[in-house]
PDB file of C-alpha atoms in Angstrom:
ATOM      1  CA  UNK A   1      88.619 113.915  68.983  1.00 87.00           C
ATOM      2  CA  UNK A   2      85.634 112.940  71.166  1.00 91.00           C
ATOM      3  CA  UNK A   3      84.138 115.639  73.298  1.00 94.00           C
ATOM      4  CA  UNK A   4      81.422 114.954  75.944  1.00 96.00           C
ATOM      5  CA  UNK A   5      79.305 117.691  77.477  1.00 96.00           C
ATOM      6  CA  UNK A   6      76.941 117.447  80.422  1.00 96.00           C
ATOM      7  CA  UNK A   7      74.057 119.844  81.184  1.00 92.00           C
ATOM      8  CA  UNK A   8      73.278 121.120  83.717  1.00 92.00           C
ATOM      9  CA  UNK A   9      76.467 121.446  85.755  1.00 94.00           C
ATOM     10  CA  UNK A  10      74.483 121.579  88.968  1.00 96.00           C
ATOM     11  CA  UNK A  11      70.953 120.709  89.816  1.00 95.00           C
ATOM     12  CA  UNK A  12      68.964 121.092  93.128  1.00 97.00           C
ATOM     13  CA  UNK A  13      65.627 119.422  93.465  1.00 96.00           C
ATOM     14  CA  UNK A  14      63.170 118.590  96.262  1.00 97.00           C
ATOM     15  CA  UNK A  15      62.767 115.033  97.355  1.00 97.00           C
ATOM     16  CA  UNK A  16      60.374 112.918  95.334  1.00 97.00           C
ATOM     17  CA  UNK A  17      60.864 114.837  92.069  1.00 97.00           C
ATOM     18  CA  UNK A  18      61.720 113.033  88.701  1.00 97.00           C
ATOM     19  CA  UNK A  19      64.624 114.422  86.958  1.00 95.00           C
ATOM     20  CA  UNK A  20      66.679 114.218  83.807  1.00 96.00           C
ATOM     21  CA  UNK A  21      70.451 114.622  83.373  1.00 97.00           C
ATOM     22  CA  UNK A  22      71.748 115.256  79.910  1.00 97.00           C
ATOM     23  CA  UNK A  23      74.952 114.174  78.220  1.00 98.00           C
ATOM     24  CA  UNK A  24      76.030 114.865  74.554  1.00 98.00           C
ATOM     25  CA  UNK A  25      78.976 113.499  72.538  1.00 97.00           C
ATOM     26  CA  UNK A  26      80.495 114.774  69.340  1.00 96.00           C
ATOM     27  CA  UNK A  27      81.635 111.482  67.727  1.00 93.00           C
ATOM     28  CA  UNK A  28      78.833 108.763  67.258  1.00 91.00           C
ATOM     29  CA  UNK A  29      81.376 106.066  66.591  1.00 91.00           C
ATOM     30  CA  UNK A  30      81.220 104.709  70.135  1.00 92.00           C
ATOM     31  CA  UNK A  31      81.132 101.292  71.687  1.00 91.00           C
ATOM     32  CA  UNK A  32      79.018 102.295  74.671  1.00 93.00           C
ATOM     33  CA  UNK A  33      77.879 105.151  76.850  1.00 95.00           C
ATOM     34  CA  UNK A  34      78.506 104.718  80.629  1.00 96.00           C
ATOM     35  CA  UNK A  35      76.986 106.551  83.504  1.00 98.00           C
ATOM     36  CA  UNK A  36      78.766 106.727  86.903  1.00 98.00           C
ATOM     37  CA  UNK A  37      78.108 108.180  90.199  1.00 98.00           C
ATOM     38  CA  UNK A  38      80.747 109.846  92.350  1.00 97.00           C
ATOM     39  CA  UNK A  39      80.402 110.695  96.013  1.00 95.00           C
ATOM     40  CA  UNK A  40      82.565 113.489  97.520  1.00 92.00           C
ATOM     41  CA  UNK A  41      86.290 112.430  97.830  1.00 88.00           C
ATOM     42  CA  UNK A  42      85.500 108.941  96.377  1.00 90.00           C
ATOM     43  CA  UNK A  43      86.020 107.059  93.235  1.00 93.00           C
ATOM     44  CA  UNK A  44      83.376 106.407  90.512  1.00 96.00           C
ATOM     45  CA  UNK A  45      80.689 103.737  90.796  1.00 95.00           C
ATOM     46  CA  UNK A  46      79.283 102.304  87.584  1.00 95.00           C
ATOM     47  CA  UNK A  47      75.473 102.776  87.304  1.00 97.00           C
ATOM     48  CA  UNK A  48      74.555 101.868  83.657  1.00 97.00           C
ATOM     49  CA  UNK A  49      76.153 100.827  80.485  1.00 95.00           C
ATOM     50  CA  UNK A  50      74.336 101.263  77.199  1.00 95.00           C
ATOM     51  CA  UNK A  51      75.838  99.402  74.246  1.00 92.00           C
ATOM     52  CA  UNK A  52      75.959 101.237  70.961  1.00 91.00           C
ATOM     53  CA  UNK A  53      73.294  98.832  69.587  1.00 91.00           C
ATOM     54  CA  UNK A  54      70.900  99.539  72.494  1.00 93.00           C
ATOM     55  CA  UNK A  55      68.469 102.398  73.041  1.00 95.00           C
ATOM     56  CA  UNK A  56      68.119 102.169  76.763  1.00 95.00           C
ATOM     57  CA  UNK A  57      68.984 100.368  80.069  1.00 95.00           C
ATOM     58  CA  UNK A  58      67.135 100.319  83.386  1.00 97.00           C
ATOM     59  CA  UNK A  59      68.302  99.627  86.962  1.00 95.00           C
ATOM     60  CA  UNK A  60      65.699 100.285  89.676  1.00 96.00           C
ATOM     61  CA  UNK A  61      64.744 103.920  89.661  1.00 97.00           C
ATOM     62  CA  UNK A  62      67.456 104.680  86.937  1.00 97.00           C
ATOM     63  CA  UNK A  63      66.828 104.687  83.244  1.00 98.00           C
ATOM     64  CA  UNK A  64      69.316 105.640  80.703  1.00 97.00           C
ATOM     65  CA  UNK A  65      68.753 106.194  76.959  1.00 97.00           C
ATOM     66  CA  UNK A  66      71.077 106.529  74.064  1.00 97.00           C
ATOM     67  CA  UNK A  67      70.463 108.256  70.712  1.00 96.00           C
ATOM     68  CA  UNK A  68      73.698 107.782  68.752  1.00 93.00           C
ATOM     69  CA  UNK A  69      72.520 109.547  65.738  1.00 92.00           C
ATOM     70  CA  UNK A  70      72.042 112.798  67.590  1.00 94.00           C
ATOM     71  CA  UNK A  71      74.941 112.276  69.968  1.00 96.00           C
ATOM     72  CA  UNK A  72      72.805 112.295  73.090  1.00 97.00           C
ATOM     73  CA  UNK A  73      72.243 110.219  76.275  1.00 98.00           C
ATOM     74  CA  UNK A  74      69.959 111.035  79.285  1.00 97.00           C
ATOM     75  CA  UNK A  75      69.874 109.614  82.679  1.00 97.00           C
ATOM     76  CA  UNK A  76      66.290 109.598  84.237  1.00 97.00           C
ATOM     77  CA  UNK A  77      65.981 109.348  87.989  1.00 97.00           C
ATOM     78  CA  UNK A  78      62.598 108.568  89.325  1.00 97.00           C
ATOM     79  CA  UNK A  79      61.378 109.701  92.790  1.00 97.00           C
ATOM     80  CA  UNK A  80      64.530 111.183  93.701  1.00 97.00           C
ATOM     81  CA  UNK A  81      65.827 110.693  97.379  1.00 97.00           C
ATOM     82  CA  UNK A  82      68.532 112.579  99.471  1.00 97.00           C
ATOM     83  CA  UNK A  83      70.750 109.646  99.107  1.00 97.00           C
ATOM     84  CA  UNK A  84      70.860 110.286  95.417  1.00 97.00           C
ATOM     85  CA  UNK A  85      72.884 113.467  96.007  1.00 98.00           C
ATOM     86  CA  UNK A  86      76.293 112.965  94.261  1.00 98.00           C
ATOM     87  CA  UNK A  87      77.955 113.936  91.013  1.00 97.00           C
ATOM     88  CA  UNK A  88      76.820 111.995  87.867  1.00 98.00           C
ATOM     89  CA  UNK A  89      79.280 111.474  85.050  1.00 98.00           C
ATOM     90  CA  UNK A  90      78.807 110.108  81.673  1.00 97.00           C
ATOM     91  CA  UNK A  91      81.559 108.739  79.517  1.00 96.00           C
ATOM     92  CA  UNK A  92      81.662 107.557  75.905  1.00 95.00           C
ATOM     93  CA  UNK A  93      83.764 104.421  75.141  1.00 92.00           C
ATOM     94  CA  UNK A  94      85.694 104.626  71.829  1.00 86.00           C
ATOM     95  CA  UNK A  95      88.424 102.309  70.375  1.00 79.00           C
ATOM     96  CA  UNK A  96      90.932 100.765  72.675  1.00 74.00           C
ATOM     97  CA  UNK A  97      88.526 100.661  75.604  1.00 83.00           C
ATOM     98  CA  UNK A  98      89.240 104.377  76.240  1.00 88.00           C
ATOM     99  CA  UNK A  99      86.620 106.534  77.921  1.00 92.00           C
ATOM    100  CA  UNK A 100      86.013 110.188  77.386  1.00 94.00           C
ATOM    101  CA  UNK A 101      84.242 111.786  80.302  1.00 95.00           C
ATOM    102  CA  UNK A 102      82.016 114.758  80.642  1.00 95.00           C
ATOM    103  CA  UNK A 103      82.653 117.106  83.552  1.00 94.00           C
ATOM    104  CA  UNK A 104      79.542 115.773  85.417  1.00 96.00           C
ATOM    105  CA  UNK A 105      76.258 117.150  86.972  1.00 97.00           C
ATOM    106  CA  UNK A 106      76.281 117.848  90.684  1.00 97.00           C
ATOM    107  CA  UNK A 107      72.919 116.787  92.064  1.00 98.00           C
ATOM    108  CA  UNK A 108      71.487 117.777  95.362  1.00 97.00           C
ATOM    109  CA  UNK A 109      68.208 116.331  96.502  1.00 97.00           C
ATOM    110  CA  UNK A 110      66.693 118.265  99.418  1.00 97.00           C
ATOM    111  CA  UNK A 111      64.568 116.505 102.060  1.00 95.00           C
TER     112      UNK A 111
ATOM    113  CA  UNK B   1      82.262  92.193  93.163  1.00 70.00           C
ATOM    114  CA  UNK B   2      85.257  93.692  91.408  1.00 68.00           C
ATOM    115  CA  UNK B   3      87.737  95.208  93.766  1.00 91.00           C
ATOM    116  CA  UNK B   4      90.112  97.814  92.646  1.00 95.00           C
ATOM    117  CA  UNK B   5      92.540  98.982  95.525  1.00 96.00           C
ATOM    118  CA  UNK B   6      94.635 102.046  95.544  1.00 96.00           C
ATOM    119  CA  UNK B   7      97.399 101.909  98.125  1.00 90.00           C
ATOM    120  CA  UNK B   8      96.937 105.376  99.640  1.00 91.00           C
ATOM    121  CA  UNK B   9      93.913 107.612 100.065  1.00 93.00           C
ATOM    122  CA  UNK B  10      95.990 110.683 100.936  1.00 96.00           C
ATOM    123  CA  UNK B  11      99.587 111.425 100.119  1.00 96.00           C
ATOM    124  CA  UNK B  12     101.719 114.356 100.654  1.00 97.00           C
ATOM    125  CA  UNK B  13     105.150 114.769  98.919  1.00 97.00           C
ATOM    126  CA  UNK B  14     107.749 117.318  98.178  1.00 97.00           C
ATOM    127  CA  UNK B  15     108.800 118.940  94.863  1.00 97.00           C
ATOM    128  CA  UNK B  16     111.305 116.741  93.113  1.00 97.00           C
ATOM    129  CA  UNK B  17     110.527 113.608  94.887  1.00 97.00           C
ATOM    130  CA  UNK B  18     109.902 110.366  92.896  1.00 97.00           C
ATOM    131  CA  UNK B  19     106.270 109.241  93.691  1.00 97.00           C
ATOM    132  CA  UNK B  20     104.778 105.916  93.231  1.00 97.00           C
ATOM    133  CA  UNK B  21     100.974 105.334  93.205  1.00 97.00           C
ATOM    134  CA  UNK B  22     100.028 101.698  93.366  1.00 97.00           C
ATOM    135  CA  UNK B  23      96.801  99.995  92.044  1.00 97.00           C
ATOM    136  CA  UNK B  24      95.742  96.465  92.335  1.00 97.00           C
ATOM    137  CA  UNK B  25      92.686  94.698  90.916  1.00 96.00           C
ATOM    138  CA  UNK B  26      91.389  91.257  91.865  1.00 94.00           C
ATOM    139  CA  UNK B  27      89.197  90.235  88.781  1.00 90.00           C
ATOM    140  CA  UNK B  28      91.916  89.251  86.307  1.00 91.00           C
ATOM    141  CA  UNK B  29      91.086  92.272  84.048  1.00 92.00           C
ATOM    142  CA  UNK B  30      93.272  92.819  81.074  1.00 92.00           C
ATOM    143  CA  UNK B  31      92.858  96.494  80.952  1.00 93.00           C
ATOM    144  CA  UNK B  32      94.100  99.065  83.526  1.00 95.00           C
ATOM    145  CA  UNK B  33      93.929 102.836  83.435  1.00 96.00           C
ATOM    146  CA  UNK B  34      95.407 105.780  85.342  1.00 98.00           C
ATOM    147  CA  UNK B  35      93.245 109.117  85.278  1.00 97.00           C
ATOM    148  CA  UNK B  36      93.724 112.390  87.157  1.00 97.00           C
ATOM    149  CA  UNK B  37      90.660 114.489  88.186  1.00 96.00           C
ATOM    150  CA  UNK B  38      90.891 118.337  88.573  1.00 94.00           C
ATOM    151  CA  UNK B  39      87.956 120.835  89.194  1.00 90.00           C
ATOM    152  CA  UNK B  40      86.843 122.368  85.908  1.00 87.00           C
ATOM    153  CA  UNK B  41      88.865 119.812  83.773  1.00 89.00           C
ATOM    154  CA  UNK B  42      87.089 116.489  84.626  1.00 89.00           C
ATOM    155  CA  UNK B  43      88.887 113.127  84.350  1.00 94.00           C
ATOM    156  CA  UNK B  44      91.777 112.949  82.063  1.00 94.00           C
ATOM    157  CA  UNK B  45      93.569 109.800  80.873  1.00 95.00           C
ATOM    158  CA  UNK B  46      97.248 109.677  81.799  1.00 97.00           C
ATOM    159  CA  UNK B  47      98.222 106.127  80.805  1.00 97.00           C
ATOM    160  CA  UNK B  48      96.717 102.763  80.203  1.00 95.00           C
ATOM    161  CA  UNK B  49      97.648  99.154  79.669  1.00 95.00           C
ATOM    162  CA  UNK B  50      96.118  96.261  77.816  1.00 91.00           C
ATOM    163  CA  UNK B  51      98.313  93.596  79.137  1.00 90.00           C
ATOM    164  CA  UNK B  52     101.447  92.841  81.136  1.00 92.00           C
ATOM    165  CA  UNK B  53     104.469  94.827  80.112  1.00 88.00           C
ATOM    166  CA  UNK B  54     102.328  96.901  77.731  1.00 90.00           C
ATOM    167  CA  UNK B  55     101.583 100.555  78.124  1.00 93.00           C
ATOM    168  CA  UNK B  56      99.992 103.280  75.998  1.00 93.00           C
ATOM    169  CA  UNK B  57      99.952 107.012  76.522  1.00 95.00           C
ATOM    170  CA  UNK B  58      96.759 108.680  77.203  1.00 93.00           C
ATOM    171  CA  UNK B  59      95.925 112.427  76.778  1.00 92.00           C
ATOM    172  CA  UNK B  60      98.335 113.879  79.338  1.00 96.00           C
ATOM    173  CA  UNK B  61     101.279 111.574  79.848  1.00 97.00           C
ATOM    174  CA  UNK B  62     103.999 114.261  80.361  1.00 96.00           C
ATOM    175  CA  UNK B  63     105.786 113.892  83.654  1.00 96.00           C
ATOM    176  CA  UNK B  64     104.481 110.426  84.370  1.00 97.00           C
ATOM    177  CA  UNK B  65     105.422 106.884  83.660  1.00 97.00           C
ATOM    178  CA  UNK B  66     103.783 103.422  84.456  1.00 97.00           C
ATOM    179  CA  UNK B  67     104.775  99.965  85.129  1.00 96.00           C
ATOM    180  CA  UNK B  68     102.833  96.750  84.760  1.00 96.00           C
ATOM    181  CA  UNK B  69     104.943  93.817  85.838  1.00 93.00           C
ATOM    182  CA  UNK B  70     101.937  91.702  86.905  1.00 95.00           C
ATOM    183  CA  UNK B  71      98.537  91.534  85.403  1.00 94.00           C
ATOM    184  CA  UNK B  72      96.867  92.644  88.670  1.00 96.00           C
ATOM    185  CA  UNK B  73      99.120  95.566  89.418  1.00 97.00           C
ATOM    186  CA  UNK B  74      99.418  98.817  87.680  1.00 97.00           C
ATOM    187  CA  UNK B  75     101.783 101.584  88.998  1.00 97.00           C
ATOM    188  CA  UNK B  76     101.878 105.255  88.153  1.00 98.00           C
ATOM    189  CA  UNK B  77     105.202 107.019  88.664  1.00 98.00           C
ATOM    190  CA  UNK B  78     105.859 110.751  89.013  1.00 97.00           C
ATOM    191  CA  UNK B  79     109.545 110.870  87.997  1.00 94.00           C
ATOM    192  CA  UNK B  80     110.072 114.344  89.615  1.00 96.00           C
ATOM    193  CA  UNK B  81     106.968 115.597  91.231  1.00 97.00           C
ATOM    194  CA  UNK B  82     105.933 119.287  90.620  1.00 97.00           C
ATOM    195  CA  UNK B  83     103.137 121.279  92.263  1.00 97.00           C
ATOM    196  CA  UNK B  84     101.034 121.161  89.176  1.00 96.00           C
ATOM    197  CA  UNK B  85     100.651 117.413  89.787  1.00 98.00           C
ATOM    198  CA  UNK B  86      98.675 118.009  92.912  1.00 98.00           C
ATOM    199  CA  UNK B  87      95.538 116.184  92.102  1.00 97.00           C
ATOM    200  CA  UNK B  88      93.024 113.307  92.693  1.00 97.00           C
ATOM    201  CA  UNK B  89      94.371 110.267  90.925  1.00 98.00           C
ATOM    202  CA  UNK B  90      92.004 107.401  89.955  1.00 97.00           C
ATOM    203  CA  UNK B  91      92.837 103.885  88.843  1.00 97.00           C
ATOM    204  CA  UNK B  92      90.386 101.725  86.899  1.00 96.00           C
ATOM    205  CA  UNK B  93      90.239  98.333  85.294  1.00 95.00           C
ATOM    206  CA  UNK B  94      88.132  96.592  82.726  1.00 92.00           C
ATOM    207  CA  UNK B  95      87.929  93.397  80.780  1.00 88.00           C
ATOM    208  CA  UNK B  96      88.274  93.143  76.990  1.00 75.00           C
ATOM    209  CA  UNK B  97      84.804  92.079  75.993  1.00 63.00           C
ATOM    210  CA  UNK B  98      84.003  94.356  73.087  1.00 64.00           C
ATOM    211  CA  UNK B  99      82.336  97.060  74.954  1.00 68.00           C
ATOM    212  CA  UNK B 100      79.672  95.524  77.112  1.00 81.00           C
ATOM    213  CA  UNK B 101      81.556  95.791  80.428  1.00 86.00           C
ATOM    214  CA  UNK B 102      82.078  98.950  82.440  1.00 90.00           C
ATOM    215  CA  UNK B 103      85.317 100.173  83.936  1.00 92.00           C
ATOM    216  CA  UNK B 104      85.805  99.583  87.666  1.00 94.00           C
ATOM    217  CA  UNK B 105      87.392 102.407  89.747  1.00 95.00           C
ATOM    218  CA  UNK B 106      89.299 102.437  92.964  1.00 96.00           C
ATOM    219  CA  UNK B 107      88.599 105.123  95.708  1.00 95.00           C
ATOM    220  CA  UNK B 108      91.258 107.396  94.439  1.00 96.00           C
ATOM    221  CA  UNK B 109      94.507 108.961  95.912  1.00 97.00           C
ATOM    222  CA  UNK B 110      94.576 112.603  96.765  1.00 96.00           C
ATOM    223  CA  UNK B 111      98.094 113.615  96.162  1.00 97.00           C
ATOM    224  CA  UNK B 112      99.463 116.945  97.337  1.00 97.00           C
ATOM    225  CA  UNK B 113     102.926 118.105  96.226  1.00 97.00           C
ATOM    226  CA  UNK B 114     104.445 120.785  98.459  1.00 96.00           C
TER     227      UNK B 114
END
């Protein structure tokens, strides 16, 4: 059974700092790895999807990498801003379009 | 943009009631999903559906059922609500494209069972 772990559980940084969020998964037989953002009391917003054949994806200040062999993905946020404060979730897609989620990293960017 | 709409943001019901949570998507997606989200437990899959009239159990189906009579609508039913079903419920949809499209989520329904 796939298990997804995110470290750290919470992170507080000053504005402008570059930061890395970590995600690990136990079963490398995945179709893709997805990163989401969740604001308090809201649903999830898709940020990046890395297919199993890809190594990384970029969108603006966000860059996500995938190393299937080691069961790891990282989300890199450049020049963080207070508006980046949210919970970031990673999820591994396995057969049947099913996602297994990590518990998330709660990010606070201080002005 | 894909729009997934959940019928209620907040809902308060009583123990033993039959509760319906509705979800509608406007992108003709084949797949639809119901999750619940609890502190310390993350998101857990309750039920999902690949097509009209089809349903599959997720990881925690006990106490729930679903209905998908039309492609755009997926309903979650709490047959006899209990206090341990107090939670945030999230609906999602996706297309069947071999793993290159993300799931799209609604804003969630925060359900309280008293």
